[in-house]
mmCIF file of C-alpha atoms and ligand atoms in Angstrom:
data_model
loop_
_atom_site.group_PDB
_atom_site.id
_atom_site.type_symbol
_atom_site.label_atom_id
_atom_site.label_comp_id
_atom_site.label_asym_id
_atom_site.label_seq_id
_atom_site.Cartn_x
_atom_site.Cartn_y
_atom_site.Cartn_z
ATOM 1 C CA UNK D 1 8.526 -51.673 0.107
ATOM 2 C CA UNK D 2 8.698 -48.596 -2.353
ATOM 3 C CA UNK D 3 7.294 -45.530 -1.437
ATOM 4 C CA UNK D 4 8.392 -43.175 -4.321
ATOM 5 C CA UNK D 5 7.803 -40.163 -2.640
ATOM 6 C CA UNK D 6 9.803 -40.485 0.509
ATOM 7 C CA UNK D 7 12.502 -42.578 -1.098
ATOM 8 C CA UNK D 8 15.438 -42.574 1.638
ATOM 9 C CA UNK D 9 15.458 -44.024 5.011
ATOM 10 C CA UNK D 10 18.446 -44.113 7.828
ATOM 11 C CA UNK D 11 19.882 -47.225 8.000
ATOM 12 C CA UNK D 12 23.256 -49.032 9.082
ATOM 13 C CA UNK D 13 24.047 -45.036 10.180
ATOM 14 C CA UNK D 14 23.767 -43.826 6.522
ATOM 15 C CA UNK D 15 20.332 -42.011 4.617
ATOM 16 C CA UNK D 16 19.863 -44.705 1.524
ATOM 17 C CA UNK D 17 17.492 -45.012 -0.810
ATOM 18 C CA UNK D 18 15.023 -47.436 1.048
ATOM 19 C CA UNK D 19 15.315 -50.525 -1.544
ATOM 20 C CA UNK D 20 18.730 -50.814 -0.108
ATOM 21 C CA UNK D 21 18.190 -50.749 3.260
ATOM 22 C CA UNK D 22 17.429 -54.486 3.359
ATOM 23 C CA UNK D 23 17.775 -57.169 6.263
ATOM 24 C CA UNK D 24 18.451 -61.113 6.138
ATOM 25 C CA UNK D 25 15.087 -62.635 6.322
ATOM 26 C CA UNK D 26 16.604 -64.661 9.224
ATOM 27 C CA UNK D 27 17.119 -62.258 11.563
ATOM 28 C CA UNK D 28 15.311 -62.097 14.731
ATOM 29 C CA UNK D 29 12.733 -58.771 14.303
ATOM 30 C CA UNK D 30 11.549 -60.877 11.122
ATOM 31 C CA UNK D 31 11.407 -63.908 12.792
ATOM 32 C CA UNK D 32 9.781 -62.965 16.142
ATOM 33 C CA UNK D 33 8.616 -59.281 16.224
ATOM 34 C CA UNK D 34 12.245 -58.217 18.044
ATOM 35 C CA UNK D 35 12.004 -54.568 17.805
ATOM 36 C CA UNK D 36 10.415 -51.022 19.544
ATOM 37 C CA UNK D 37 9.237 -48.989 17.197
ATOM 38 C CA UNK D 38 7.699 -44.896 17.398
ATOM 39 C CA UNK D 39 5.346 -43.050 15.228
ATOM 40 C CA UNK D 40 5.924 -38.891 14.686
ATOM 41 C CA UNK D 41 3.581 -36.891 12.589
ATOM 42 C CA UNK D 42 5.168 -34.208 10.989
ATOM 43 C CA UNK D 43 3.379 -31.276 9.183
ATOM 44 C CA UNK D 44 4.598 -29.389 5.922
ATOM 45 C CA UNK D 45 3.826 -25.865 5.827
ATOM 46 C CA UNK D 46 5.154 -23.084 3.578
ATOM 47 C CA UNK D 47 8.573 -24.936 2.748
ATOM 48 C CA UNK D 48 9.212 -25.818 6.882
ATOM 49 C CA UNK D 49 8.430 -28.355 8.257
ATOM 50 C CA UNK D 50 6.929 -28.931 11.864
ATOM 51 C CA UNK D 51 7.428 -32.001 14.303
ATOM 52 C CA UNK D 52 5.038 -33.056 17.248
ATOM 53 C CA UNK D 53 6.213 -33.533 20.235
ATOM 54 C CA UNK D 54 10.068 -35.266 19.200
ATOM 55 C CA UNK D 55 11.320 -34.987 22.437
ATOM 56 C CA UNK D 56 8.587 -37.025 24.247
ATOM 57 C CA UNK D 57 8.886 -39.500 20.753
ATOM 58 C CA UNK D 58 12.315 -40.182 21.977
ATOM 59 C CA UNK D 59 12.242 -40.773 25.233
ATOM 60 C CA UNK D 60 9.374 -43.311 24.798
ATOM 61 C CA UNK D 61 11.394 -45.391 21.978
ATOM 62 C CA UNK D 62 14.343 -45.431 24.625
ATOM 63 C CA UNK D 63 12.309 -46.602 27.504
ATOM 64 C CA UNK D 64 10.947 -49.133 25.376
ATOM 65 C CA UNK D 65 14.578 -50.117 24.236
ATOM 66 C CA UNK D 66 15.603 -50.239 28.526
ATOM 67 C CA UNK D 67 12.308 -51.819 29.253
ATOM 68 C CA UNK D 68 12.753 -54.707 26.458
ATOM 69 C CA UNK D 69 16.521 -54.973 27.939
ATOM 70 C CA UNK D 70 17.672 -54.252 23.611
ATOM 71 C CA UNK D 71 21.292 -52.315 24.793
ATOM 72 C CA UNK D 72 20.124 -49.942 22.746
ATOM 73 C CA UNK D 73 20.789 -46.220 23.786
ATOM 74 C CA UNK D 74 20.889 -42.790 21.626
ATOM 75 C CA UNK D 75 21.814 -39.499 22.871
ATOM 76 C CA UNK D 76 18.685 -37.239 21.863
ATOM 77 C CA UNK D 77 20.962 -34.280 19.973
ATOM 78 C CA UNK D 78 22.509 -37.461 17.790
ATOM 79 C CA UNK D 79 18.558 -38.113 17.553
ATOM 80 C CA UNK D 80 17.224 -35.149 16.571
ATOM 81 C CA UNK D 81 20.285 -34.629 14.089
ATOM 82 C CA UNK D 82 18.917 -38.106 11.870
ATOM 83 C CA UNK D 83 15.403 -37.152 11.826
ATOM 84 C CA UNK D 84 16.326 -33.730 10.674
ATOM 85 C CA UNK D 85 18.868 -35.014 7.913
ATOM 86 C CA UNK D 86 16.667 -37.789 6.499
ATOM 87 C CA UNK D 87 13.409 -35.365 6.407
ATOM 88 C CA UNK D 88 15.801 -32.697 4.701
ATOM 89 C CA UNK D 89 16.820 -35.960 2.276
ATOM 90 C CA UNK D 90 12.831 -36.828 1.559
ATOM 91 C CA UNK D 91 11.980 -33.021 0.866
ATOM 92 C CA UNK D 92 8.083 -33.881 1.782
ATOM 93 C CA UNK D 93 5.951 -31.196 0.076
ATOM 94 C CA UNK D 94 2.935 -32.642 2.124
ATOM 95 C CA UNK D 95 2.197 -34.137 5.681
ATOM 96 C CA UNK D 96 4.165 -37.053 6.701
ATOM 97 C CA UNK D 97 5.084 -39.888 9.201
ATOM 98 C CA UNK D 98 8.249 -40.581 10.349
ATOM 99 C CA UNK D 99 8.885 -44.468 11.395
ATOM 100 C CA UNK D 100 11.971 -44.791 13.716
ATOM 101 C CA UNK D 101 12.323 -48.563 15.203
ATOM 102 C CA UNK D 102 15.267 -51.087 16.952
ATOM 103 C CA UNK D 103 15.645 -53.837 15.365
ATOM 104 C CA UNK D 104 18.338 -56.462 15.171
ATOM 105 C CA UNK D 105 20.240 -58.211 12.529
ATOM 106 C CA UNK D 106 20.918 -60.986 14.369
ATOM 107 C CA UNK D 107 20.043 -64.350 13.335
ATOM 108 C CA UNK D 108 20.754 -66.643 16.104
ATOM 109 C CA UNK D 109 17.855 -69.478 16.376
ATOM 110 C CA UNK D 110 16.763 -68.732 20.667
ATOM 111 C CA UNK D 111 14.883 -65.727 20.446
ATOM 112 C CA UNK D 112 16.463 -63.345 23.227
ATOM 113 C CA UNK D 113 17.234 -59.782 23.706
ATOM 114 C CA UNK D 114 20.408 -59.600 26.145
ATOM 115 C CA UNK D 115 22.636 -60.877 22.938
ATOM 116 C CA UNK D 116 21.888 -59.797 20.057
ATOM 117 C CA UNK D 117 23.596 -56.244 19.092
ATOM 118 C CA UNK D 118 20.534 -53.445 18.695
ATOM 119 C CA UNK D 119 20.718 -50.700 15.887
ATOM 120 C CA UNK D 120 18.239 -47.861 14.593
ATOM 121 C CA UNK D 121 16.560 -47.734 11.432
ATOM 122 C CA UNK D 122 14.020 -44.148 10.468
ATOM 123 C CA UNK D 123 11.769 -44.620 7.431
ATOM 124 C CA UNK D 124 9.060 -41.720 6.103
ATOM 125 C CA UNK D 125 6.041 -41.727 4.567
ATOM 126 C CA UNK D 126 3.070 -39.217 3.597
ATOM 127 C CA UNK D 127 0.615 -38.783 5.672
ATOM 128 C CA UNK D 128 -2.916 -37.222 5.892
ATOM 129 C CA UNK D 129 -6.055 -38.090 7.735
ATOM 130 C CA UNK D 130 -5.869 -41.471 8.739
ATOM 131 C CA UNK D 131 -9.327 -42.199 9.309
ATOM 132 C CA UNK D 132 -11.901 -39.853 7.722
ATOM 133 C CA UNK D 133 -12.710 -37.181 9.869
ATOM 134 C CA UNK D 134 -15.930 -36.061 9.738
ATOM 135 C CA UNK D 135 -17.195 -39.811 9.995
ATOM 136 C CA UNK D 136 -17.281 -41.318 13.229
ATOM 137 C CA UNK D 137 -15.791 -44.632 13.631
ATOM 138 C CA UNK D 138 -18.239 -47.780 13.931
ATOM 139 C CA UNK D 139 -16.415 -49.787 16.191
ATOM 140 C CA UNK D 140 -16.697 -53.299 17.701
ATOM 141 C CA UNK D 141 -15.212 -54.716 21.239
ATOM 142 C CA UNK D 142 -12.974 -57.046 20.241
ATOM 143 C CA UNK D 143 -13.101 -60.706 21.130
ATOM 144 C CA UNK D 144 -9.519 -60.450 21.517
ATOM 145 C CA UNK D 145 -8.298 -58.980 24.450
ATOM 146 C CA UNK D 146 -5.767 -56.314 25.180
ATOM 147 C CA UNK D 147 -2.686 -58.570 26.195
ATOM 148 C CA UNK D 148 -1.093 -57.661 30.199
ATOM 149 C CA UNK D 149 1.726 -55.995 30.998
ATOM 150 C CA UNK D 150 2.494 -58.870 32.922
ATOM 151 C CA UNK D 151 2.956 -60.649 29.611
ATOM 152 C CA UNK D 152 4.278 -58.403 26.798
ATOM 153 C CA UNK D 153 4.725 -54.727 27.671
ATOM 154 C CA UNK D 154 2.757 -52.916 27.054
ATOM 155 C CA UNK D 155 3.810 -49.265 27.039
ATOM 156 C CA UNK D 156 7.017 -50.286 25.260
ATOM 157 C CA UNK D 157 5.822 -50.606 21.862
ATOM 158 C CA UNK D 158 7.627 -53.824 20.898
ATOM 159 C CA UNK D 159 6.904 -55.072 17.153
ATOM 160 C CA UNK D 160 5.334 -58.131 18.101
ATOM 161 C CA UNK D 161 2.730 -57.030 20.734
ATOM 162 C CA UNK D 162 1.315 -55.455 17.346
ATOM 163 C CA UNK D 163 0.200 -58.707 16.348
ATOM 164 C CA UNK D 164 -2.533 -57.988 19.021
ATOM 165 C CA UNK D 165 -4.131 -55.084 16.881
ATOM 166 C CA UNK D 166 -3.808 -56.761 13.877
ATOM 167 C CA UNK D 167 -6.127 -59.436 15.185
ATOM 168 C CA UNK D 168 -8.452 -57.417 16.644
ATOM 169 C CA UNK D 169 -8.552 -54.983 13.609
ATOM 170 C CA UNK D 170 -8.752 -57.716 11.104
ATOM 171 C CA UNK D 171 -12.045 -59.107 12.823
ATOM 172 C CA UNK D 172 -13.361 -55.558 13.289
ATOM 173 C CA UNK D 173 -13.294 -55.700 9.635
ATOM 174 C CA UNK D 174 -14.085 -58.787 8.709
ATOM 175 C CA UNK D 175 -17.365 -58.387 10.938
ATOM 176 C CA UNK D 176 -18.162 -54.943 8.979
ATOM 177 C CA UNK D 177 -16.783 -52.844 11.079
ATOM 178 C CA UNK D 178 -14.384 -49.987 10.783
ATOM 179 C CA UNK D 179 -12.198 -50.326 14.385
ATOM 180 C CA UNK D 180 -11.863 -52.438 17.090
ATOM 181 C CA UNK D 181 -11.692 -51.342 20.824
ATOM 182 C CA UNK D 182 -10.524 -53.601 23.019
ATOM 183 C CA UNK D 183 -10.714 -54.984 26.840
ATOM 184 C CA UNK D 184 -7.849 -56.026 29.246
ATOM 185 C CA UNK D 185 -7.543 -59.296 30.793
ATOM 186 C CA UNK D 186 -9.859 -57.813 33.808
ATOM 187 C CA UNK D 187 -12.839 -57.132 31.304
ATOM 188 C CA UNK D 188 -12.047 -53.201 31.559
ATOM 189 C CA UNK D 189 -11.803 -51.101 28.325
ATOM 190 C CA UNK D 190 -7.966 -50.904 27.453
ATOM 191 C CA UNK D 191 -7.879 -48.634 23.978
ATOM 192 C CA UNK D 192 -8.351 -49.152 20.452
ATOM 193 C CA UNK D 193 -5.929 -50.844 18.048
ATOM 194 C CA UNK D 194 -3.477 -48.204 17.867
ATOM 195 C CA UNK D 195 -5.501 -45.502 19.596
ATOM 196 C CA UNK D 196 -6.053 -44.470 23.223
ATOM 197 C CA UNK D 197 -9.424 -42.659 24.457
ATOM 198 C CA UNK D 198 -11.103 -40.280 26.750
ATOM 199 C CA UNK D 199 -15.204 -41.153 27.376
ATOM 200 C CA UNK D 200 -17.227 -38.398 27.762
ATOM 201 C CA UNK D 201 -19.591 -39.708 30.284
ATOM 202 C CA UNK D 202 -22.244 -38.207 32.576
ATOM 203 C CA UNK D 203 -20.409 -34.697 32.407
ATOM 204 C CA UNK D 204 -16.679 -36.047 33.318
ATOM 205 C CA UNK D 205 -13.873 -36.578 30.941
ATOM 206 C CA UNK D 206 -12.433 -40.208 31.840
ATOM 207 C CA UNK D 207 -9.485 -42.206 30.514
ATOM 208 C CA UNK D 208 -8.590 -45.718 31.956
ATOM 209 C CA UNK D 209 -5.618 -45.818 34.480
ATOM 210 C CA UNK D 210 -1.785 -44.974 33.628
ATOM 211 C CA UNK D 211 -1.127 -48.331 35.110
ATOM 212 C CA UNK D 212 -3.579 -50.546 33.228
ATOM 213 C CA UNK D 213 -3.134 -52.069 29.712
ATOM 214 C CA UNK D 214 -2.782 -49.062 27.456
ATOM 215 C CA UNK D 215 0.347 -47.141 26.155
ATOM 216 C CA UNK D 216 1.290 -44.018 27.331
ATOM 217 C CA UNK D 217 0.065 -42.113 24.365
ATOM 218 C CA UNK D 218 1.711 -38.749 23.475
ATOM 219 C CA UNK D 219 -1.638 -37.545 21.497
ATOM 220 C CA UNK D 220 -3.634 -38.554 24.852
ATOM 221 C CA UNK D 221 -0.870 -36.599 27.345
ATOM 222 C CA UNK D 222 -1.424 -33.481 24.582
ATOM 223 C CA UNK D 223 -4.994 -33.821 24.734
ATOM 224 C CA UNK D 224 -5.145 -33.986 28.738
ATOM 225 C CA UNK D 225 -2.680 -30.915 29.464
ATOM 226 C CA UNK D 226 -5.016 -29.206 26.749
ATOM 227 C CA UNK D 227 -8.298 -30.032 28.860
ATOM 228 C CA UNK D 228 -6.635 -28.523 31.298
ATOM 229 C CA UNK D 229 -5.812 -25.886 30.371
ATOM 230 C CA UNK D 230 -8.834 -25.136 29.431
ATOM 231 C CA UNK D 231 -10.219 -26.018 32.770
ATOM 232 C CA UNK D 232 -11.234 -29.556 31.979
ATOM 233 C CA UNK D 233 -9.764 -31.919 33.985
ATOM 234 C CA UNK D 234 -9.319 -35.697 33.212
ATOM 235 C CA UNK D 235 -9.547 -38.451 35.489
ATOM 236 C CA UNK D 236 -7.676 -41.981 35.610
ATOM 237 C CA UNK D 237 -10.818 -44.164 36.164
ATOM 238 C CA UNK D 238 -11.596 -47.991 35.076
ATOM 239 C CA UNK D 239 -14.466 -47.844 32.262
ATOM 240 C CA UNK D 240 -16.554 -50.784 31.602
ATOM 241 C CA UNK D 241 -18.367 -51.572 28.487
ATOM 242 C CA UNK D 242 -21.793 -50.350 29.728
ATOM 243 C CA UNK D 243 -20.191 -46.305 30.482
ATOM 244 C CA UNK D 244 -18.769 -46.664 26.594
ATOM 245 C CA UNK D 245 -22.908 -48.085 25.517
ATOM 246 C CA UNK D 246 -24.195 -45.128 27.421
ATOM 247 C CA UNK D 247 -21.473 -42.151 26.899
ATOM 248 C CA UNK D 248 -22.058 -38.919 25.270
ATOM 249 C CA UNK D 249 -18.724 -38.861 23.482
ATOM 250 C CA UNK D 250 -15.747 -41.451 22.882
ATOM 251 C CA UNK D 251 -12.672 -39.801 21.770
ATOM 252 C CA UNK D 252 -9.558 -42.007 20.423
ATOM 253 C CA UNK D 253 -6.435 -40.133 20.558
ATOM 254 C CA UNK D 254 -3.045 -41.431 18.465
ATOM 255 C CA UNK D 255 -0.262 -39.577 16.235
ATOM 256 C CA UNK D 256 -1.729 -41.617 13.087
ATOM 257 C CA UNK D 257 -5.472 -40.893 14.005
ATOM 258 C CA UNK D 258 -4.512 -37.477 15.690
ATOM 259 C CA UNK D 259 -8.144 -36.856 17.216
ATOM 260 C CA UNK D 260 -10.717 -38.769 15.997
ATOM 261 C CA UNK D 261 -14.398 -40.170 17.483
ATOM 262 C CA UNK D 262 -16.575 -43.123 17.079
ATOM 263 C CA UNK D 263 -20.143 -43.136 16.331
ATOM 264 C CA UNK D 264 -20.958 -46.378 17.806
ATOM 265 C CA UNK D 265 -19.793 -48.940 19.738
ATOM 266 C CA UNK D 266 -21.512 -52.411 19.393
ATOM 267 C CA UNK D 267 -24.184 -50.536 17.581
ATOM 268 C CA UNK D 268 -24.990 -48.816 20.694
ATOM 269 C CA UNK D 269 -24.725 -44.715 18.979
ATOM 270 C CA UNK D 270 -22.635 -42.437 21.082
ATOM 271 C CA UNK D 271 -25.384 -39.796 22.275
ATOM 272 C CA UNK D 272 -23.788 -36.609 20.986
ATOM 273 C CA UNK D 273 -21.561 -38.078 17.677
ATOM 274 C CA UNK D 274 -23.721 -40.766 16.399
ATOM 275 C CA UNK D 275 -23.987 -39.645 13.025
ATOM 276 C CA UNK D 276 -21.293 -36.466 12.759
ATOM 277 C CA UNK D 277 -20.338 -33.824 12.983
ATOM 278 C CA UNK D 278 -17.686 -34.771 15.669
ATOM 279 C CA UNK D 279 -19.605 -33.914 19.371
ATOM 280 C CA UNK D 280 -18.182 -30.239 21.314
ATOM 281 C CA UNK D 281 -15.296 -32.583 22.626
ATOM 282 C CA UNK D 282 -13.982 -33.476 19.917
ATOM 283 C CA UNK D 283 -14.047 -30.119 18.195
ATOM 284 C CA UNK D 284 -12.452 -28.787 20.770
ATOM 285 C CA UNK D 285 -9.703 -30.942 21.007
ATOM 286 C CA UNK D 286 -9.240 -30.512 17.419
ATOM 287 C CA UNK D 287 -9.439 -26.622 17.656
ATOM 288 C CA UNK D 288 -6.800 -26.769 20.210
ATOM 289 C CA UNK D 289 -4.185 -29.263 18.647
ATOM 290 C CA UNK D 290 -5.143 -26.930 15.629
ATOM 291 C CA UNK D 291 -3.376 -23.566 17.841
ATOM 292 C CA UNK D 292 -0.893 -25.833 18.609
ATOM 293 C CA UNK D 293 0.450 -27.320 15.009
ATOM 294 C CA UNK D 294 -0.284 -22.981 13.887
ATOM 295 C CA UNK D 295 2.017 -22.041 16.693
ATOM 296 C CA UNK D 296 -0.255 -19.725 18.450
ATOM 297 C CA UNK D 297 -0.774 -21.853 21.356
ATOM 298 C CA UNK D 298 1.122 -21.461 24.351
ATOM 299 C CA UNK D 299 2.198 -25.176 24.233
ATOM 300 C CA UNK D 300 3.668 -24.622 20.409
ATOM 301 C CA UNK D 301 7.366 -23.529 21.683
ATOM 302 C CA UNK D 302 7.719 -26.438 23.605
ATOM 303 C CA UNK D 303 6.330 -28.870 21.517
ATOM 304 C CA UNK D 304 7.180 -28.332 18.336
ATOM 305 C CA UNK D 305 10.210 -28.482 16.429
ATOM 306 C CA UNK D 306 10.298 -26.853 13.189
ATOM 307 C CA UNK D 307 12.639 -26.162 10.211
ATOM 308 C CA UNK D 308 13.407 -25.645 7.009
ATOM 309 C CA UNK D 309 14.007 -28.028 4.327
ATOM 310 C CA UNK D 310 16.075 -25.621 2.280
ATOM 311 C CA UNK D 311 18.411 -24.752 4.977
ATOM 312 C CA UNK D 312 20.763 -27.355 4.627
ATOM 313 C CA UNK D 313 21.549 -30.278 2.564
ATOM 314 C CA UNK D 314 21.732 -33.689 3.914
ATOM 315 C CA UNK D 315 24.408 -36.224 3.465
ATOM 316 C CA UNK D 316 23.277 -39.290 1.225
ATOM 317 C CA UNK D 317 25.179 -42.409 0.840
HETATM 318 N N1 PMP A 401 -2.109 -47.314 21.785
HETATM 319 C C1 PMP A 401 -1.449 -48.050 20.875
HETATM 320 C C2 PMP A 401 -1.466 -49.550 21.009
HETATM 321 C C3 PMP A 401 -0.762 -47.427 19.817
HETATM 322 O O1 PMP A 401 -0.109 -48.157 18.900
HETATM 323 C C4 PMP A 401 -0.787 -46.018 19.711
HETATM 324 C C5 PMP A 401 -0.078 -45.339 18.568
HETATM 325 N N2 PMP A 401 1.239 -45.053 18.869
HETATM 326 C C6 PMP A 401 -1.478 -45.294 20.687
HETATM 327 C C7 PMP A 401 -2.128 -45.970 21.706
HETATM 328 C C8 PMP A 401 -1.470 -43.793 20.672
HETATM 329 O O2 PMP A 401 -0.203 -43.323 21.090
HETATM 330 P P1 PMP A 401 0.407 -41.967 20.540
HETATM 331 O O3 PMP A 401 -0.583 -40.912 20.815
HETATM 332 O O4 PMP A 401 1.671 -41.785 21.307
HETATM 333 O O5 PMP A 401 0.644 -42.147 19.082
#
């Protein structure tokens, strides 16, 4: 991969430029998906730069690194100190995402985790809207279904679980569609391909269980302690596929997708975003991630870190 823009990456504990940061095609995260990765957005405004939420980033990647059993452990200050350095490397004059994944080297044939020796690797790459987003996304339940917990984690997000979205995305497309959502082995709605969601339905906002097959998404914790707040509350409820037919809104929350609606699921229309604009939900959600990312929110202290990209100069290899 080249990505002329964002040229340098952290790898083998150095910043090089990414066309030498390259692995032995028979190691075990190219063989069988052996890694946890994390996705940060970060935002470029008037020469700083401003991080969601890189605390909460970090502690997910190492509980998926202690749940997967990888060895793997970082102290967040060491952390915070690479993603700072190789952002100050890139220089991004625009919005970005920053890639940081385990992985291993190792190239022994039995695929296991207890053995082989863990390391961390941080790519970058620009960033805007992921999905349009003043069109709603048409959207299709999957025929694939969300995999168990009691099979691959799933709030871990290992590398080869992701084979799971890519199937359901691919038919979502393949079938005309823009995204898949998809159900847990129970029948229940899990979360889209890379995307978690809140249902407006008959006046209460409702996300499936902590406990049931979803990740614990970051952009779905903001979005909840924003409701909040605000006086909303949330509640932790199972949703079938005839509450998503007949809701009002249905919100999918990620850091790619940030906050973003569907129109229709199924080609059932959502009542109040069937054709955009985004339905009073959605808007404000946006408006309030929106105070956040401007720093005039009461949240922005805590979870944002910013900086400037002229302070210092970063150590390449
Ligand atoms: N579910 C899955 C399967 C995902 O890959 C993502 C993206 N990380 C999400 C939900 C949303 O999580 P977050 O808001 O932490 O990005």
């Amino acid at each position: 991969m080249t990505n002329e823009k964002m040229n340098y990456c952290y790898f083998r504990k150095q910043i090089v430029p990414l066309e030498k940061a390259t692995v032995n095609v028979s190691c075990q995260t190219m063989q069988y998906g052996s890694s946890c990765f994390s996705g940060i957005r970060g935002y470029y405004r008037d020469g700083k730069v401003r991080l969601f939420r890189l605390r909460d980033h970090y502690d997910r990647l190492m509980e998926g690194s202690k749940i997967l059993s990888f060895g793997f452990f970082m102290e967040y200050e060491n952390f915070e100190r690479i993603i700072e350095d190789l952002v100050i490397a890139n220089a991004p004059q625009e919005d970005f995402y920053i890639r940081p994944f385990i992985f291993t080297e190792d190239d022994s044939l039995g695929p296991r985790f207890d053995t082989p020796e863990f390391d961390m690797t941080v790519y970058m790459k620009p960033l805007n809207n992921y999905y349009d987003p003043d069109k709603g996304l048409r959207m299709m339940i999957s025929s694939w279904r969300k995999m168990s917990d009691a099979s691959i984690s799933v709030k871990a997000k290992a590398g080869g679980s992701y084979l799971n979205s890519s199937l359901a995305t691919t038919e979502a497309k393949r079938c005309g569609y823009d995204e898949a959502l998809l159900l847990d082995q129970s029948g229940a709605i899990a979360e889209g391909s890379a995307t978690n969601l809140l249902l407006e339905y008959q006046g209460n906002v409702i996300t499936p269980p902590t406990g049931s097959a979803t990740l614990n998404g970051i952009t779905l914790r903001t979005a909840i302690q924003l409701l909040q707040s605000e006086g909303i509350p949330v509640r932790f409820e199972a949703i079938d596929r005839s509450m998503v037919y007949t809701s009002n809104e249905l919100i999918l929350t990620g850091t790619a997708a940030q906050v973003n609606f569907a129109s229709s699921v199924d080609g059932r229309e959502m009542a109040k975003s069937s054709t955009g604009p985004p339905g009073p939900l959605c808007q404000l959600l946006r408006g309030l991630f929106d105070e956040v990312l401007n720093m005039k929110s009461p949240f922005s202290d805590k979870w944002i870190t910013e900086f400037s990209l002229k302070s210092e100069e970063a150590v390449v290899a």
